Coordinates of N, CA and C in Angstrom, one line a residue:
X1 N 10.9 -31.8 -58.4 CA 10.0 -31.3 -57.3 C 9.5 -30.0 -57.7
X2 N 8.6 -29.5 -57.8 CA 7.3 -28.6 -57.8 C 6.9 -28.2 -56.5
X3 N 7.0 -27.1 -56.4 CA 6.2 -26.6 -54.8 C 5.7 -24.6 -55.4
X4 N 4.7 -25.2 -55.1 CA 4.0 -23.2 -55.3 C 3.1 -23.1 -54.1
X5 N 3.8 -21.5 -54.4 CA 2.9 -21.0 -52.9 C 1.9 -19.8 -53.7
X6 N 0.7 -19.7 -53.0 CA 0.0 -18.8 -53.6 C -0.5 -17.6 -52.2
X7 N -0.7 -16.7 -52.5 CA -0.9 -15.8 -50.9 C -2.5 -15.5 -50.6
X8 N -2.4 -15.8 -49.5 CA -4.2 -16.1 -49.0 C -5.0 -14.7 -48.9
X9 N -4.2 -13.6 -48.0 CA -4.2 -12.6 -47.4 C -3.5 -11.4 -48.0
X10 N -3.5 -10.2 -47.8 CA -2.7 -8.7 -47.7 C -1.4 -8.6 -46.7
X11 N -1.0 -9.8 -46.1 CA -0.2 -9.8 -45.0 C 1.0 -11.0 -45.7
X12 N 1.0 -12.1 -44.9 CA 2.4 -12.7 -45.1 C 1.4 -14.6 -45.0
X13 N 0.1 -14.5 -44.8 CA -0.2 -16.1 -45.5 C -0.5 -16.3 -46.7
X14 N 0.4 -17.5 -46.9 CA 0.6 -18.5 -47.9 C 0.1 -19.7 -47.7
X15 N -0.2 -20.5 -48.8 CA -0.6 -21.9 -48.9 C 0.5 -22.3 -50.1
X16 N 1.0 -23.2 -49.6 CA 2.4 -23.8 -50.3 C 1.7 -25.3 -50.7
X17 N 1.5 -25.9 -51.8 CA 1.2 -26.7 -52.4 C 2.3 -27.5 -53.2
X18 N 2.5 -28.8 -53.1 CA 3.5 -29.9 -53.8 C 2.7 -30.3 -55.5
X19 N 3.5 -30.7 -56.1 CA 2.7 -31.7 -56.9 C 1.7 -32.8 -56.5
X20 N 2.0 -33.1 -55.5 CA 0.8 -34.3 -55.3 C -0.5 -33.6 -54.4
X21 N -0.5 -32.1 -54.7 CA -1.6 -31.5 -54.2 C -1.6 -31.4 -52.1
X22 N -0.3 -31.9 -52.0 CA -0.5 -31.6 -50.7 C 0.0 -30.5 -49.9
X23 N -1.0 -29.6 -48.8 CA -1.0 -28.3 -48.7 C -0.3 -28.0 -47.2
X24 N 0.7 -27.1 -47.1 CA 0.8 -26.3 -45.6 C 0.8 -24.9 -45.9
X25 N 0.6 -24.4 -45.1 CA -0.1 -23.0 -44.8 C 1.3 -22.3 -44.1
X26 N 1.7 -20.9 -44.3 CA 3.0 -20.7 -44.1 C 2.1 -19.6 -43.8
X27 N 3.0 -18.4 -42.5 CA 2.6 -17.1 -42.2 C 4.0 -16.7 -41.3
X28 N 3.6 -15.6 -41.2 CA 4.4 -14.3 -40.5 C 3.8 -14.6 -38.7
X29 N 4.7 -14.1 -38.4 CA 3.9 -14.2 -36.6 C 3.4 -12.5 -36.5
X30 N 2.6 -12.3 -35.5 CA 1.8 -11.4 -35.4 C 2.9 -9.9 -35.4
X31 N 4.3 -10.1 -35.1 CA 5.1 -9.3 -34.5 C 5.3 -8.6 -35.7
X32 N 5.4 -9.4 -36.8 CA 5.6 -8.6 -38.0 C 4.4 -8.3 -39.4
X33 N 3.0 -8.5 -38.3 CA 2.2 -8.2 -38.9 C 1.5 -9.4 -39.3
X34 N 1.6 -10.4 -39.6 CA 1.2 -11.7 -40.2 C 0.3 -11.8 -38.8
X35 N -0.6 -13.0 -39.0 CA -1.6 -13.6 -38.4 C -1.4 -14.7 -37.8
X36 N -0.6 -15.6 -37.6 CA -0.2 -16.4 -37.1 C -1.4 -17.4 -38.0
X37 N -1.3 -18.1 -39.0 CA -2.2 -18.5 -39.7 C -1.8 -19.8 -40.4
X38 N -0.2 -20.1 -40.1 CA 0.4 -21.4 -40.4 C 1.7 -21.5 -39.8
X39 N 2.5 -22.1 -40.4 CA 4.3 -22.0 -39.9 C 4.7 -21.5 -40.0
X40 N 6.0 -20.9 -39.4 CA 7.2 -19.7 -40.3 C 7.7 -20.6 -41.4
X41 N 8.5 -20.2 -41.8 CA 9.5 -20.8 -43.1 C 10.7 -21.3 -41.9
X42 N 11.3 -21.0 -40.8 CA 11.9 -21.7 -39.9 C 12.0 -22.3 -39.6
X43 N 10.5 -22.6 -39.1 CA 10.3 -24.2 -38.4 C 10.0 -25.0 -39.3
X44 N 9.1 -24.3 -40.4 CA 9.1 -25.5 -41.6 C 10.9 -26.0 -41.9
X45 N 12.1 -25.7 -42.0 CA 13.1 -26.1 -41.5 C 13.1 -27.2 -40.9
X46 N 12.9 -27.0 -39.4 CA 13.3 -28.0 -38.5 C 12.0 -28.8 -38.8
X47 N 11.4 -28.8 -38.9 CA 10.0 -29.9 -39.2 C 10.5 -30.4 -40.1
X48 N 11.2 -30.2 -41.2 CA 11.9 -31.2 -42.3 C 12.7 -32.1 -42.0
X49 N 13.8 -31.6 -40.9 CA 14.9 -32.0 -39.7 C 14.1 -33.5 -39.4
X50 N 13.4 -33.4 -38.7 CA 12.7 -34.1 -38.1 C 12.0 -35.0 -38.9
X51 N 11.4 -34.8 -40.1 CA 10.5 -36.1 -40.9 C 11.5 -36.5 -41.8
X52 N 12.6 -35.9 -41.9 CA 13.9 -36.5 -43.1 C 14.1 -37.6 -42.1
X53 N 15.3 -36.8 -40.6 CA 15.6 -38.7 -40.2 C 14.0 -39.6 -39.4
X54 N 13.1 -39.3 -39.2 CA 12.2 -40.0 -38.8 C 12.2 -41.7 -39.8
X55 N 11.7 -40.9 -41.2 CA 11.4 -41.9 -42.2 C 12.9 -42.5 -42.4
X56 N 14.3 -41.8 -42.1 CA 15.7 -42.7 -42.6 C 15.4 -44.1 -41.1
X57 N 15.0 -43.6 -39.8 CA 15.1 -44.0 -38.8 C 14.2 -45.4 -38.8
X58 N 13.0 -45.1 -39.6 CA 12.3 -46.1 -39.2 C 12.4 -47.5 -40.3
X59 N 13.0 -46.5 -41.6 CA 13.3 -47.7 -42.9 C 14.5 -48.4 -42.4
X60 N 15.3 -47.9 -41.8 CA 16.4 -48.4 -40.8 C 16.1 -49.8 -40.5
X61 N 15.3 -49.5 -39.1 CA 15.0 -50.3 -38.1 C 14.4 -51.8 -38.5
X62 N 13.1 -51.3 -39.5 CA 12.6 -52.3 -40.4 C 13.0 -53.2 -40.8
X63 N 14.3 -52.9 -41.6 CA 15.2 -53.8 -42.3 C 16.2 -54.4 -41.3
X64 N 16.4 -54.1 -40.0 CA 17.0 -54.7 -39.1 C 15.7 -55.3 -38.3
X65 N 14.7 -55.7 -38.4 CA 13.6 -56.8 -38.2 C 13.5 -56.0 -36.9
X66 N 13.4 -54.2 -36.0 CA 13.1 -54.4 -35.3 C 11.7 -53.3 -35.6
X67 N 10.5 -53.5 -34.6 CA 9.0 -53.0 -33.9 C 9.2 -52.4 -33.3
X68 N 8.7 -50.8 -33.8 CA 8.6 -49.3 -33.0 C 7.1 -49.3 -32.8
X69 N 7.3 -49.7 -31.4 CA 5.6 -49.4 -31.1 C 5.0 -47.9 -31.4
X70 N 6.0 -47.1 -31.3 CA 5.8 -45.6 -30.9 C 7.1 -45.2 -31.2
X71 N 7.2 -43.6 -31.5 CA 8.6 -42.7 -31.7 C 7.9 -41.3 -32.0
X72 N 8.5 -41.0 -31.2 CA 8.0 -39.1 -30.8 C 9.3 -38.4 -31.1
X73 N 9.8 -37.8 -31.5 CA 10.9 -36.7 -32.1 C 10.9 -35.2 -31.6
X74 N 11.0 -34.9 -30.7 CA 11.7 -33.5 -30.4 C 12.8 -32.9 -30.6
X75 N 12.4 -31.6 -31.0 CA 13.5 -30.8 -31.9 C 13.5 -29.6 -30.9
X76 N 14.6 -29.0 -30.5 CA 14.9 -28.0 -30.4 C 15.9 -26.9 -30.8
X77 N 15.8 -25.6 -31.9 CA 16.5 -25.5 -32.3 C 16.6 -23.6 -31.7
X78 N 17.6 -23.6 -31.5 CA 18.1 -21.7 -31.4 C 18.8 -21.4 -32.2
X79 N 18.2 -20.0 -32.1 CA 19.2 -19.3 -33.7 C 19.9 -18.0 -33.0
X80 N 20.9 -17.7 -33.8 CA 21.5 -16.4 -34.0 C 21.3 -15.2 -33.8
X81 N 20.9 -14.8 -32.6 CA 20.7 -13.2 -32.4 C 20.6 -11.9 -32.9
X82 N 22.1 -12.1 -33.0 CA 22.9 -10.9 -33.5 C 23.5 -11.0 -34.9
X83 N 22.7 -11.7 -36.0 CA 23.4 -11.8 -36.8 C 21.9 -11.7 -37.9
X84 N 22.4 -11.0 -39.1 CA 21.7 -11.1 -40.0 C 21.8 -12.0 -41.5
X85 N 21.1 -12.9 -42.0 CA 19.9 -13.3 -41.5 C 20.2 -14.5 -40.1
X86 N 19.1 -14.3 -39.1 CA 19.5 -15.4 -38.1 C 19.5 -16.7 -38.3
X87 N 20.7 -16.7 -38.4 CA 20.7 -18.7 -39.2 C 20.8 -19.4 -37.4
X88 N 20.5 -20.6 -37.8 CA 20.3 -21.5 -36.9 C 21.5 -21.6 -36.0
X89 N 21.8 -21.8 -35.1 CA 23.0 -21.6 -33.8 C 23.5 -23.1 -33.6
X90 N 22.5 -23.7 -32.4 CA 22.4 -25.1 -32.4 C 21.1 -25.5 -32.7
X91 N 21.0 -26.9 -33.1 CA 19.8 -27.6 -32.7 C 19.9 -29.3 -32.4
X92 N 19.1 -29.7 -31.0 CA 19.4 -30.6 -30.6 C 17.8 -31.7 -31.1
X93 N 18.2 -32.9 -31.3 CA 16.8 -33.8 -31.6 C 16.8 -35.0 -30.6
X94 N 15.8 -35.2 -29.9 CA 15.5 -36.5 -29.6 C 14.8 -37.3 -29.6
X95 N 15.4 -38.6 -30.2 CA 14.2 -39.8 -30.5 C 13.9 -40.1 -29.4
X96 N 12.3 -40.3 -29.1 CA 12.3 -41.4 -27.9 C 11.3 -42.3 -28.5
X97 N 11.5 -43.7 -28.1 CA 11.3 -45.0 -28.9 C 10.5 -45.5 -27.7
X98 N 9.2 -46.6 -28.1 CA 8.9 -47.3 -27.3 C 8.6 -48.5 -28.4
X99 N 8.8 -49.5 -27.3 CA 9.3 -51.4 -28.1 C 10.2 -52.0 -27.5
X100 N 10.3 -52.6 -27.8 CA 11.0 -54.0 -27.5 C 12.3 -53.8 -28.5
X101 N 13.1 -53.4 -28.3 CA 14.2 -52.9 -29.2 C 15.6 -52.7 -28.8
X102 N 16.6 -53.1 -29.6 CA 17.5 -53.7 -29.4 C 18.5 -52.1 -29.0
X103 N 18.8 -51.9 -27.9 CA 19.7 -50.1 -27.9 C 21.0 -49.9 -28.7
X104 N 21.7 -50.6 -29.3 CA 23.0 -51.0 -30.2 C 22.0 -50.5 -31.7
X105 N 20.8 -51.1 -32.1 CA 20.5 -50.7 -32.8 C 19.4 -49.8 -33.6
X106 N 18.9 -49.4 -32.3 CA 18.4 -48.2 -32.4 C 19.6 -46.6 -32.3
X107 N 20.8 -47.4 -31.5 CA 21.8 -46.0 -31.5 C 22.5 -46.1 -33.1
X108 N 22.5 -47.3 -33.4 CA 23.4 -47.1 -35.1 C 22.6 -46.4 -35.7
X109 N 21.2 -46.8 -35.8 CA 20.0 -46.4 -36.9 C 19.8 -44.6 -36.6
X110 N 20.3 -43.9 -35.3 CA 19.9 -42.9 -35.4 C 21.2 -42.0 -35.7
X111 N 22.2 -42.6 -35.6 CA 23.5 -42.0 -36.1 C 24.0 -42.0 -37.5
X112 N 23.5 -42.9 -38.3 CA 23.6 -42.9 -39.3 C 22.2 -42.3 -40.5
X113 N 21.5 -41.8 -39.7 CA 20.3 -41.0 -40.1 C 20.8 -39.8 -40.2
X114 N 21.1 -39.4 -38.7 CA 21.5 -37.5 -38.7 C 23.2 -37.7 -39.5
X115 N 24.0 -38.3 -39.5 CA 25.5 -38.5 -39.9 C 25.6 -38.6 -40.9
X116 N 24.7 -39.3 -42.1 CA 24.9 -39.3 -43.1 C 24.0 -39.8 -44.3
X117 N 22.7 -40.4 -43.8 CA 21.7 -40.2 -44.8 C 20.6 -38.7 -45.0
X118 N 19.8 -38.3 -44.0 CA 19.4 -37.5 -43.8 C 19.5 -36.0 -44.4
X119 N 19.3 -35.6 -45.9 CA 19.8 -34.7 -46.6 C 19.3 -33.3 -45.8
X120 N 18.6 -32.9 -44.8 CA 17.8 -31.5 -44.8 C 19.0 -31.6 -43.5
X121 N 20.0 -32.6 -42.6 CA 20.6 -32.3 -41.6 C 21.8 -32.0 -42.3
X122 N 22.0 -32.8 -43.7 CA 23.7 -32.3 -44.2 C 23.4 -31.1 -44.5
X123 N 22.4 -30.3 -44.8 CA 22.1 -29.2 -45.0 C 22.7 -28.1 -43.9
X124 N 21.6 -28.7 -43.1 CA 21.5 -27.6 -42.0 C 23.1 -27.7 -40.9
X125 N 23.7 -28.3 -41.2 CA 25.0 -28.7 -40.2 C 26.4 -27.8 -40.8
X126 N 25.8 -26.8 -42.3 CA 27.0 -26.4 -42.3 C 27.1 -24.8 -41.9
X127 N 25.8 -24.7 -41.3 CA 25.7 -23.5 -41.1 C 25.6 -23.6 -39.1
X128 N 25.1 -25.0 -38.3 CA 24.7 -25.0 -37.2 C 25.4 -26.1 -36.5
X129 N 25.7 -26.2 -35.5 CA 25.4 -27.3 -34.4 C 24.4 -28.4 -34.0
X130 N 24.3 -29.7 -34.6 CA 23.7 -30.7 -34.4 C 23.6 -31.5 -33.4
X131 N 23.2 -31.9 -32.5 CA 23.2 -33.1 -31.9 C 22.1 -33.6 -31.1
X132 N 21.9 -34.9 -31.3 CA 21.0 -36.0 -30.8 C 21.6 -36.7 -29.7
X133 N 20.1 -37.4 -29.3 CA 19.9 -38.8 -28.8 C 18.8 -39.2 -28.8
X134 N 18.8 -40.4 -28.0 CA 17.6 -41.5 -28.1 C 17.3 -41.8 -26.6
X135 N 16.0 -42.5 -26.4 CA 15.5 -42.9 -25.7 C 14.4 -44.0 -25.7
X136 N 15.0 -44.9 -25.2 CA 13.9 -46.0 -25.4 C 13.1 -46.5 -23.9
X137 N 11.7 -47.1 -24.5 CA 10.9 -46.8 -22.9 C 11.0 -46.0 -21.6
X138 N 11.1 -44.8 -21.9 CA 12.1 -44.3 -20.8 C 13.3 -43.7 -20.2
X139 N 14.2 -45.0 -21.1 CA 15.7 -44.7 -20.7 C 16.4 -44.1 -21.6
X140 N 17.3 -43.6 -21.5 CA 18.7 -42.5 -22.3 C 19.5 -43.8 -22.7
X141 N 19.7 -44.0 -24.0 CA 20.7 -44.8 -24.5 C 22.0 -44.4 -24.4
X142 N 23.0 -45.2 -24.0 CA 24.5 -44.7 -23.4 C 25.5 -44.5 -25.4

């Protein structure tokens, strides 16, 4: 893996580029002078959180023959106040699913995503508090 960042500005944006030429734009928030002009490096964090088990979640499902009409992912994560550097505290995720889909297997597929495939959560779990759930059409899976 290959990732360069090159700096746009006199301040704190960046454009961060992969090898396959694909681009996100990183900055500082205005507090510390940056322009609010892309992501922090933070959230780009939890946005990894989130597309790691997404894609474990949905290759999952597939191969258990089930149809996600839809799946939205919210992340919420808090960090460390009083501590330098502020590492992550908790962070909570939740799938909500719409389809016709079986809740036994949407709860395995999403515990075995954050639990043990999902490399950016084994990451992030030895420093934080993890935890999920799901929701399908609606409902809170038990």
């Amino acid at each position: 893996m290959k990732i360069v960042l090159n700096r746009i500005d006199d301040a704190f944006h960046f454009e961060a580029k992969n090898e396959d030429g694909k681009i996100i734009n990183i900055d500082g928030s205005t507090a510390i002078g940056g322009n609010d002009m892309g992501v922090r490096p933070m959230q780009l964090l939890i946005m990894g959180l989130g597309g790691c088990s997404a894609i474990d979640v949905v290759l999952i499902l597939k191969k258990q023959k089930q149809f996600i009409d839809d799946l939205k992912i919210e992340l919420y994560a808090e960090r460390y106040e009083d501590r330098e550097p502020a590492l992550f505290k908790n962070i909570h995720v939740t799938f909500s699913f719409k389809g016709d889909l079986n809740e036994k297997r949407v709860k395995r597929a999403v515990a075995l995503s954050m639990d043990k495939y999902c490399s950016v959560a084994k990451i992030l779990e030895e420093t934080s508090t993890i935890t999920y759930g799901s929701i399908i059409n609606g409902e809170p899976v038990a």
